[in-house]
Amino acid sequence: MTSTWTAPFIAADSDGEFGSAPILRREFTLDDGHGAVTAATLDVSALGVVEAWLGGERVSDHLLEPGWTSYEWRIRVASHDVTAHLTDTAPGEAAVIALIIGRGWAAGRLAWGGGGGWYTDERAGFAELRIEFADGHTQHVATDTDWQALSSAITDDQLYDGEDIDGRLVTSAWAQPGTPTESRAVHTVDIGERELVADTVPPVRPLAEIAPVDVWRSPAGATIIDFGVNLVGWLRVTATGPAGTVLTLTHAEVLEHDELGTRPLRTAKATDHFTLSGGGTGSPDVFEPRFTFHGFRYAAVDGWPGTLDELRTAVTAVQVGSDLARTGTFRSSHDLLNTFHDNVVRGMQGNFLSVPTDCPQRDERLGWTGDIAAFAPTASYLFDTRAFLGDWLRDLSLEQQHADGVIPFVVPDVLKYSPAEDFGKPDATAIWSDAGVWVPWTLYQAYGDRAVLEEQMPSMIAHLRRIRDHLSPQGLWDTVFQFGDWLDPDAPPEDAAKAKADPGVVATVCAFHSATLVAEAAALTGHEAEATEARELAAGLQSAFREHYVTDGRILSDCTTVYALAIVFGVLTADDERAAGDRLAELVVASGHRISTGFAGTPFITDALTRTGHLDDAYALLLQTECPSWLYPVTMGATTVWERWDSMLPDGTINPGEMTSFNHYALGAVADWMHRTVGGLAPLTPGYSSVLIAPQPGGGLTWAETSLESVHGRIAVRWDLADGDLVVHATVPEGVTAVVRLPGADEQHLTGGTHELRAPVAAPRLF
């Protein structure tokens, strides 16, 4: 362990006998004779998740600290300014520091195999408190064996299953000076060679509070609450009733047959239990879990002692997530498209919770690399993801280093402990493992900082070498398991990998794209030998792809995904690209402008159509409302993006597939095209130091607007169709140059300021 922290981690003796969350506590006395406290900093961490208290209060509103990392090798330490928590404590007076430790990711169950505690068999906490006084004296209070352990009112907690709180056990005595009863000893926990690292990631915290929009009794007699939107978090409940009354709150994303639709949760219970104290002091019980989270729109409440009207005012949904700064916006004249974009944002907020997860509700919630590979450009426009994804990439590199160069399916890689048997022996796989290249390149494009490329260069090169070592004698990447065009809408519900697109075609063109990006990244960072190596690999992959998969502009498996990838990644000759674009448009038209791509093709199909002169077809595809399409879920009342195009069938029943989520962001990756092509704002150079303003109206839209809080300032574009003209209003920060390309007009160049431009435009085509 190489860090500036020296205190040990500690755990309660006989940890398992505590049931759930133990309280680790230390009473101390402020040093006397040094004047007033001028500053105090508390650093905390845990094997598990920790809530820190000082001076009788929580030290912050941060949740689930220190978050999920690849705990085998590194653990974050969060730092809090706690000066205000000691200002009312006089020198020589006693104060209490305490840590409540939940299971979290380190000690709780993870993945769908049923196991857990992969990282530790006991919850442990860490704290170092540094107190500075007026005369320069510093006092240190840190975890050691002089601490005590107590039981808490949290009698059970699991991220998947929920939290149980017994109001009869609630007390604040442990947070106050004085000798507690029934305390136990603690012992130090050896964390081995794990490195403690400063937490630089935006914390998980409450993002919003949402009131119920409806409360009713279902046909089966269940009391159901609707919060109007699919969110991630929990319920805060205020209740009064007889002591021992148990409130049971079960969460789900959808209803089916007018009852709570819990089947998609699989083994996750997503249920909290609150036991009433009986209100001995005359005050109601207020319950709020903080060591679990649920993905839900609806909750069923059993055991409520009051009326439905009382329940409506007694319950609030608390939305939580990593508190990333919002940077990008989009609106248009198309209401369903606006709702879809809102759904993309809401889904990202729910799934960017410590790590970029696939879904927030079932027995999974893992950092699937394929999802973020597809979605990273959209994510990095909508929110500032530099620190969040930059930190996640460090775990990706660590996992890769310890897996013979293989970037795993999920990061942190818990599947190495709970294997995903359906996927065979894990090896590098297209899109999923390509996240190790695509995500750092996205961050460089979004923020213009080469440091992420420099830091990730060993990982990027190692990924290419793993691909190289698994190419067939023909030079194709078709020798190992591939997810391929995962969740192709034509795949059967029980076999998400059974796509129209040949997996070797998908993998080989993705490998070419990764090699091309690595070559450029290596050149930018001065790694000339690696740049040459990557260029040579890219050339070989391109040659093999053209030789074995392309015939007269037709690509093997002749489906939309293979054409979209080949066009956008630039693997084809100019003639073949034109032919591929025409064939792609033919397939899109033949489908009735219904989507026919899965995870691989969806982020790129509208770009491929636009690039090859088929803008009208791109709009028709985007604005389709029949299933499968991006807007079909919106017509079904969706408030987040679904995992499957038909997670809910037109008759209102849930897709019969075992894997059905109503909050996945991957298929929302088309929002990137909406920002660049519909809104008309794209970077010309990394970090938006120069930008392209080139809206391409279509689809019957009469106006659209988009904006970005870039590293250089706010950039905004709005266009309107008025009296036969395309009227564009653009805001450009000082120091940024903009190239403007409008239909039928000469290219223009703008500098900082607000500008209005006009160009004649044909009447919009309606779909």
PDB file of C-alpha atoms in Angstrom, residues 105-110 115-121:
ATOM      1  CA  TRP A 105     -20.379  -3.673  -3.309  1.00  0.00           C
ATOM      2  CA  ALA A 106     -17.400  -5.000  -1.357  1.00  0.00           C
ATOM      3  CA  ALA A 107     -19.281  -7.175   1.116  1.00  0.00           C
ATOM      4  CA  GLY A 108     -22.708  -7.579  -0.479  1.00  0.00           C
ATOM      5  CA  ARG A 109     -23.943  -9.901  -3.178  1.00  0.00           C
ATOM      6  CA  LEU A 110     -23.194  -9.011  -6.793  1.00  0.00           C
ATOM      7  CA  GLY A 115     -22.942 -15.097  -4.427  1.00  0.00           C
ATOM      8  CA  GLY A 116     -21.416 -12.120  -2.707  1.00  0.00           C
ATOM      9  CA  GLY A 117     -18.692 -10.840  -0.450  1.00  0.00           C
ATOM     10  CA  TRP A 118     -16.256 -11.284  -3.307  1.00  0.00           C
ATOM     11  CA  TYR A 119     -13.918  -8.581  -2.025  1.00  0.00           C
ATOM     12  CA  THR A 120     -14.102  -9.047   1.728  1.00  0.00           C
ATOM     13  CA  ASP A 121     -15.642 -11.343   4.317  1.00  0.00           C
TER      14      ASP A 121
END
